[in-house]
Coordinates of C-alpha atoms in Angstrom, one line a residue:
M1 CA -106.8 147.8 -103.3
A2 CA -104.0 145.6 -101.6
A3 CA -107.2 143.0 -100.7
E4 CA -108.2 142.7 -104.0
T5 CA -104.8 142.8 -105.5
A6 CA -103.5 140.0 -103.2
V7 CA -106.6 137.5 -103.4
R8 CA -106.3 138.0 -107.4
Q9 CA -102.7 136.9 -107.4
A10 CA -103.7 134.0 -104.6
I11 CA -106.3 132.8 -107.1
S12 CA -104.7 133.1 -110.8
G13 CA -102.9 129.9 -111.0
L14 CA -105.9 127.7 -109.6
T15 CA -107.4 125.5 -112.5
G16 CA -110.9 125.7 -110.3
P17 CA -112.9 128.2 -108.4
P18 CA -111.2 128.3 -104.5
H19 CA -112.5 126.3 -102.2
L20 CA -110.7 127.8 -99.2
V21 CA -109.0 131.1 -98.9
C22 CA -107.2 132.1 -96.0
F23 CA -105.6 136.1 -95.8
F24 CA -104.1 138.6 -93.3
I25 CA -104.0 142.3 -93.2
C26 CA -101.3 144.5 -91.8
G27 CA -103.2 148.0 -91.1
D28 CA -102.9 151.4 -89.2
D29 CA -106.3 152.0 -89.2
P30 CA -108.3 148.7 -87.9
D31 CA -111.7 150.4 -89.4
E32 CA -109.6 150.0 -92.5
V33 CA -108.6 146.7 -91.8
A34 CA -112.0 146.0 -91.8
Q35 CA -113.1 147.3 -94.8
A36 CA -110.4 145.1 -96.6
G37 CA -111.2 142.0 -95.1
L38 CA -114.6 142.9 -96.3
R39 CA -113.7 143.0 -99.4
V40 CA -111.5 139.7 -99.7
M41 CA -114.9 138.5 -98.4
R42 CA -116.9 139.8 -101.1
M43 CA -114.7 138.1 -104.0
T44 CA -114.7 135.0 -103.4
P45 CA -118.6 134.4 -101.7
E46 CA -118.2 130.6 -102.7
A47 CA -115.3 130.3 -100.7
A48 CA -114.7 128.8 -96.8
V49 CA -112.8 132.4 -95.8
I50 CA -111.2 133.1 -93.0
G51 CA -108.2 135.8 -91.8
C52 CA -107.4 138.1 -89.3
S53 CA -105.5 141.3 -88.7
A54 CA -101.2 141.1 -88.0
T55 CA -98.4 143.5 -87.2
G56 CA -97.0 141.4 -90.3
V57 CA -98.3 139.4 -92.8
I58 CA -95.8 136.8 -94.9
G59 CA -96.6 135.7 -98.6
D60 CA -94.6 135.1 -102.0
G61 CA -91.7 133.9 -100.6
R62 CA -91.3 137.0 -98.1
G63 CA -92.3 138.7 -94.5
V64 CA -93.4 142.1 -94.5
E65 CA -93.2 143.1 -91.1
V66 CA -95.1 146.6 -89.4
T67 CA -95.6 147.8 -92.2
P68 CA -99.4 148.5 -94.0
A69 CA -99.4 145.0 -96.3
V70 CA -101.8 142.1 -97.4
S71 CA -101.4 138.5 -97.8
A72 CA -103.8 136.0 -99.4
W73 CA -103.9 132.0 -99.6
A74 CA -106.0 130.5 -101.8
A75 CA -106.4 126.4 -102.4
T76 CA -108.8 124.3 -104.8
L77 CA -109.5 121.4 -102.4
D78 CA -111.7 119.3 -104.7
G79 CA -113.1 116.3 -102.2
A80 CA -112.3 118.3 -98.3
R81 CA -114.7 119.2 -96.0
L82 CA -114.5 123.0 -94.8
T83 CA -116.0 123.8 -91.7
T84 CA -116.2 127.6 -90.8
F85 CA -116.4 128.7 -86.9
A86 CA -116.3 131.4 -85.0
L87 CA -115.6 131.3 -81.0
D88 CA -116.5 133.2 -78.4
T89 CA -116.3 132.8 -74.7
L90 CA -119.7 133.1 -72.0
R91 CA -118.8 133.3 -68.2
A92 CA -120.5 130.0 -66.2
D93 CA -120.4 130.3 -62.7
D94 CA -116.3 130.6 -61.4
R95 CA -115.2 129.8 -65.7
F96 CA -115.7 130.4 -68.5
V97 CA -117.2 128.0 -71.9
V98 CA -116.0 128.5 -75.2
V99 CA -119.0 128.0 -77.9
G100 CA -119.1 127.7 -81.6
L101 CA -117.2 124.9 -82.3
P102 CA -118.6 122.7 -84.9
E103 CA -118.7 119.1 -83.7
P104 CA -116.0 117.0 -85.1
Q105 CA -116.6 114.5 -87.7
A106 CA -114.1 111.2 -87.9
D107 CA -112.3 112.3 -91.1
D108 CA -111.4 115.3 -89.7
H109 CA -107.6 115.7 -90.1
A110 CA -106.6 119.2 -88.8
A111 CA -108.3 122.6 -87.8
I112 CA -106.8 126.1 -88.2
L113 CA -107.3 128.3 -85.6
F114 CA -107.1 132.5 -85.9
A115 CA -107.3 134.5 -82.1
D116 CA -107.7 137.5 -80.2
P117 CA -104.8 137.1 -77.4
Y118 CA -106.6 140.0 -75.9
S119 CA -110.2 138.7 -75.2
F120 CA -109.9 134.7 -76.0
P121 CA -108.7 132.3 -73.2
T122 CA -106.4 130.5 -76.1
D123 CA -103.4 128.5 -74.0
G124 CA -106.7 127.2 -71.5
F125 CA -108.4 126.3 -75.0
V126 CA -105.9 125.3 -76.8
E127 CA -104.6 123.1 -73.8
R128 CA -107.8 121.0 -73.4
S129 CA -108.9 121.1 -77.1
D130 CA -108.1 117.1 -76.6
E131 CA -111.5 116.9 -74.5
V132 CA -113.6 118.0 -77.5
L133 CA -111.5 117.4 -80.6
G134 CA -109.4 114.5 -79.4
D135 CA -106.2 114.1 -81.6
L136 CA -107.4 116.4 -84.1
P137 CA -103.9 119.0 -84.4
L138 CA -105.1 122.6 -83.8
I139 CA -102.3 125.0 -86.0
G140 CA -102.3 129.0 -86.3
G141 CA -101.9 132.0 -84.1
L142 CA -103.0 134.7 -82.2
A143 CA -103.9 137.6 -84.0
N144 CA -102.6 141.5 -83.4
A145 CA -102.6 144.5 -84.9
L146 CA -100.4 147.9 -84.7
R147 CA -102.5 149.6 -82.1
G148 CA -102.6 146.0 -80.2
R149 CA -105.8 145.7 -77.8
G150 CA -109.5 146.8 -79.3
A151 CA -107.7 146.8 -82.7
V152 CA -107.5 143.1 -82.9
R153 CA -109.7 142.0 -86.6
L154 CA -110.9 138.6 -87.3
F155 CA -112.4 137.4 -90.4
A156 CA -114.9 134.6 -91.6
D157 CA -117.3 133.8 -93.8
G158 CA -118.6 137.3 -94.5
E159 CA -118.6 138.5 -91.0
V160 CA -115.7 140.6 -89.2
Y161 CA -115.1 139.9 -85.6
T162 CA -113.4 141.7 -82.8
E163 CA -112.9 139.8 -80.0
G164 CA -113.1 135.5 -79.8
A165 CA -111.7 133.3 -82.5
V166 CA -112.0 132.1 -86.1
G167 CA -110.9 128.8 -88.0
V168 CA -111.9 125.9 -90.1
L169 CA -112.2 122.6 -90.0
L170 CA -110.4 120.6 -92.0
G171 CA -111.2 116.7 -93.3
G172 CA -112.7 114.5 -96.3
A173 CA -110.1 114.4 -99.3
V174 CA -107.4 116.3 -98.0
D175 CA -103.8 115.8 -97.0
V176 CA -102.6 118.0 -94.2
R177 CA -99.9 117.8 -91.8
T178 CA -98.2 120.1 -89.3
V179 CA -94.4 121.1 -88.9
V180 CA -93.7 123.0 -85.5
S181 CA -90.3 124.1 -85.1
Q182 CA -89.4 125.9 -81.6
G183 CA -86.0 126.2 -82.2
C184 CA -84.1 125.7 -79.3
R185 CA -81.1 123.3 -78.4
P186 CA -80.6 121.6 -75.1
I187 CA -77.7 122.0 -72.7
G188 CA -77.0 120.3 -69.2
P189 CA -78.3 116.9 -68.2
T190 CA -82.1 115.6 -68.6
M191 CA -83.7 115.8 -64.8
A192 CA -86.3 114.5 -63.0
V193 CA -88.8 117.3 -61.2
T194 CA -88.4 116.2 -57.5
G195 CA -89.9 119.2 -56.1
V196 CA -92.4 121.7 -57.4
E197 CA -95.2 124.4 -56.2
D198 CA -96.8 125.5 -59.2
N199 CA -95.0 126.8 -61.5
L200 CA -92.0 126.7 -59.4
L201 CA -89.2 124.0 -59.7
L202 CA -88.3 123.6 -56.3
E203 CA -86.3 120.4 -56.8
L204 CA -84.5 118.8 -59.8
A205 CA -83.2 115.1 -59.6
G206 CA -83.2 115.4 -55.9
Q207 CA -81.0 118.8 -55.2
P208 CA -82.9 122.5 -55.5
A209 CA -83.3 123.7 -59.1
L210 CA -81.5 126.5 -58.8
A211 CA -78.6 125.0 -57.3
R212 CA -78.9 122.7 -60.6
L213 CA -79.7 125.2 -62.7
E214 CA -76.4 126.5 -61.7
E215 CA -74.4 123.4 -62.5
V216 CA -75.6 123.5 -66.0
V217 CA -74.6 127.4 -66.6
S218 CA -71.1 126.7 -65.0
A219 CA -70.0 124.4 -67.1
L220 CA -70.8 126.5 -70.9
D221 CA -68.6 128.1 -72.7
E222 CA -68.7 132.1 -72.5
D223 CA -70.8 132.5 -76.1
E224 CA -73.5 130.1 -74.4
R225 CA -73.8 132.0 -70.8
E226 CA -74.5 134.7 -73.0
L227 CA -77.4 132.6 -74.6
V228 CA -78.7 131.9 -71.2
A229 CA -78.7 135.7 -70.3
S230 CA -80.7 136.7 -73.2
G231 CA -83.0 134.0 -72.8
L232 CA -83.4 130.7 -70.8
Q233 CA -85.5 128.4 -71.7
I234 CA -86.4 124.6 -70.3
G235 CA -88.0 121.7 -72.5
V236 CA -90.1 119.3 -70.6
A237 CA -90.1 116.1 -72.7
M238 CA -93.0 115.0 -74.2
D239 CA -92.5 111.3 -74.0
E240 CA -91.3 109.7 -70.8
Y241 CA -90.7 106.3 -71.3
A242 CA -88.2 107.3 -74.5
E243 CA -85.1 105.7 -73.5
R244 CA -83.1 109.3 -74.8
H245 CA -84.1 112.6 -74.8
E246 CA -82.4 115.3 -77.5
H247 CA -82.9 118.0 -79.6
G248 CA -87.1 118.2 -80.9
D249 CA -88.2 115.7 -77.8
F250 CA -89.5 118.5 -75.7
L251 CA -92.1 121.1 -75.3
I252 CA -90.3 124.3 -74.6
R253 CA -91.1 126.6 -72.2
G254 CA -89.4 130.6 -71.2
V255 CA -87.8 130.4 -68.1
L256 CA -89.2 133.3 -65.9
G257 CA -87.0 134.0 -62.9
I258 CA -85.7 132.8 -60.3
D259 CA -86.4 132.5 -56.3
P260 CA -83.3 132.8 -54.1
E261 CA -84.6 132.3 -51.4
R262 CA -86.4 129.2 -52.0
E263 CA -83.3 128.2 -54.6
A264 CA -86.4 127.5 -56.8
V265 CA -86.5 128.5 -60.5
A266 CA -90.1 129.8 -62.5
I267 CA -90.9 128.6 -65.5
G268 CA -93.9 129.4 -67.6
D269 CA -95.7 126.2 -67.2
V270 CA -97.0 124.0 -64.1
V271 CA -95.4 120.4 -64.6
E272 CA -96.0 117.6 -62.3
I273 CA -94.0 115.8 -60.5
G274 CA -92.0 113.0 -62.0
R275 CA -92.1 114.6 -65.3
T276 CA -88.0 114.6 -67.0
V277 CA -87.1 118.8 -68.1
R278 CA -83.6 119.7 -69.6
F279 CA -82.7 123.5 -69.5
Q280 CA -82.4 124.6 -73.5
V281 CA -81.1 127.7 -75.4
R282 CA -82.1 129.7 -78.6
D283 CA -80.3 131.8 -81.0
A284 CA -80.3 132.4 -84.4
A285 CA -78.1 130.0 -86.0
T286 CA -80.5 127.3 -84.0
A287 CA -83.3 127.9 -85.0
D288 CA -82.5 128.1 -88.9
E289 CA -81.2 124.5 -88.1
D290 CA -84.1 123.1 -86.3
L291 CA -86.4 124.7 -89.2
Y292 CA -84.4 123.5 -91.9
E293 CA -83.8 120.1 -90.5
L294 CA -87.8 119.4 -89.8
L295 CA -89.1 120.9 -93.1
D296 CA -86.5 118.3 -94.8
A297 CA -87.2 115.3 -92.9
H298 CA -91.1 116.0 -93.7
R299 CA -90.5 116.0 -97.7
E300 CA -88.6 112.9 -97.6
E301 CA -90.9 111.4 -95.8
F302 CA -94.1 112.6 -97.3
G303 CA -93.0 113.4 -100.3
G304 CA -94.9 116.2 -103.1
V305 CA -96.2 119.3 -101.5
D306 CA -98.3 121.5 -103.1
G307 CA -99.2 124.0 -101.0
A308 CA -98.8 125.6 -96.9
L309 CA -99.9 128.1 -94.4
L310 CA -97.2 129.9 -92.0
F311 CA -97.4 131.2 -88.9
S312 CA -94.0 132.9 -87.5
C313 CA -93.7 134.3 -84.0
N314 CA -93.2 138.1 -84.2
G315 CA -90.4 137.8 -82.1
R316 CA -88.5 135.7 -85.1
G317 CA -88.0 137.1 -88.4
S318 CA -85.8 140.1 -88.3
A319 CA -85.4 140.0 -84.9
M320 CA -84.0 137.2 -84.6
F321 CA -82.7 136.9 -88.3
G322 CA -81.8 140.7 -89.6
S323 CA -84.4 138.9 -92.0
A324 CA -88.6 139.3 -92.3
D325 CA -88.2 136.9 -95.3
H326 CA -86.1 133.9 -93.1
D327 CA -88.9 131.2 -92.0
A328 CA -90.8 132.0 -95.8
V329 CA -87.6 131.5 -97.5
A330 CA -87.0 128.1 -95.2
V331 CA -90.1 127.0 -96.4
R332 CA -89.5 127.7 -100.2
E333 CA -86.4 126.4 -100.2
T334 CA -87.1 122.8 -98.0
L335 CA -90.4 122.0 -100.4
G336 CA -90.3 123.7 -103.2
P337 CA -92.0 127.0 -105.0
I338 CA -95.0 126.0 -103.2
G339 CA -97.5 128.8 -102.8
V340 CA -97.0 130.2 -98.9
A341 CA -99.0 132.4 -96.8
G342 CA -98.8 133.5 -93.6
F343 CA -98.9 136.1 -90.7
F344 CA -96.3 137.0 -87.8
A345 CA -98.0 136.0 -85.1
A346 CA -98.6 136.9 -81.3
G347 CA -98.2 133.4 -79.7
E348 CA -98.2 130.3 -82.3
V349 CA -100.9 127.3 -82.1
G350 CA -99.7 123.8 -83.2
P351 CA -99.0 120.3 -81.7
V352 CA -96.4 118.5 -80.2
G353 CA -95.7 115.2 -79.2
G354 CA -99.5 114.8 -79.9
H355 CA -100.6 117.4 -78.2
N356 CA -102.3 120.8 -79.4
H357 CA -99.8 123.9 -77.4
V358 CA -99.6 127.6 -77.8
H359 CA -95.9 128.7 -78.5
G360 CA -93.2 131.5 -78.4
F361 CA -90.7 132.3 -81.2
T362 CA -92.0 129.1 -83.1
A363 CA -92.7 128.9 -86.8
S364 CA -95.6 126.6 -86.9
V365 CA -96.3 125.3 -90.7
L366 CA -99.8 123.4 -92.1
V367 CA -98.6 121.3 -95.5
F368 CA -101.2 120.6 -97.8
S369 CA -99.9 117.4 -99.7
S370 CA -100.3 115.4 -102.9
R371 CA -102.4 112.5 -102.2
P372 CA -101.0 108.7 -102.4
G373 CA -101.2 107.8 -106.1
G374 CA -100.5 111.2 -107.5
D375 CA -103.4 112.4 -107.2
R376 CA -103.8 116.3 -106.4
P377 CA -106.9 117.1 -105.0
Y378 CA -106.0 120.7 -105.1
D379 CA -103.7 123.2 -106.7
R380 CA -101.2 125.7 -105.7

């Protein structure tokens, strides 16, 4: 019943039949989640339909966490080309091969991706997606379920999947852009990586990495030191040739720990010698400011917005902001009273610096905008 209600609400404001439907289900029983997803897909048989299970959903300007709920989003996209897909992995010698991705077209603009984090190599696939997709943006998130491993359900065009990934390529006459808010601010100076081993930073700017980190922390005030203690991050500069590297110029990765014997710092990525990095902190105020600034900038640059899909980390919401509604409210307050839906993800997918990445504690937004000249190819 919740699935039926959500879909009816989503399509009620359209001036034509829906061409694309995305839906998200939080439920206690994975079999019931699957039944609800099948009901959604049967209600919109002519549309391209994708969806997933989650531990929380976003819709109608609010978020609902860890409570059974369904969110649905629909769009009429006249002139768009929508190609759904389901991805699987096969073992080939000593590596995995991802199969099922359709051949991209020259006028593809973006791809939405929902993946099972327990069975699909999302990090490797996304990080190497440019080998197949070129510079095509990937946006979406890692699905989850209240019962965790084995309970994730993915949906695409009438089928239910218990592993892999699903998505849709958006091409033709559709105007979409991405906004990725990592919610961090830099501390200390930018430094070149001068010594590294796997994911261990051995040297920064010619000195032991741990000593450089201690220098940065010692210069902070008490409040900022508390932020460091609660979760230090590091930013990897996306443009090595920029004269300055400021807020928003970095791909954020977590600091996992230290190795006192080697005076090294372990991070959640592998970087090369010569890359520019800068330590970062994240708190609710910084994450709030970052999201609003990026959305405001998008509105000022591109103008009319018709709808958006929002994939917010399950570590945001009430855990970070005290309210599950924060990111949904931010999108509506900045972009207008548009149709917004999504889910709380176990990892978010979105481009930074022209390359696709998997993120944490991030809000990834796919914005559907009016075409130039005021022609509206779809309705909210």
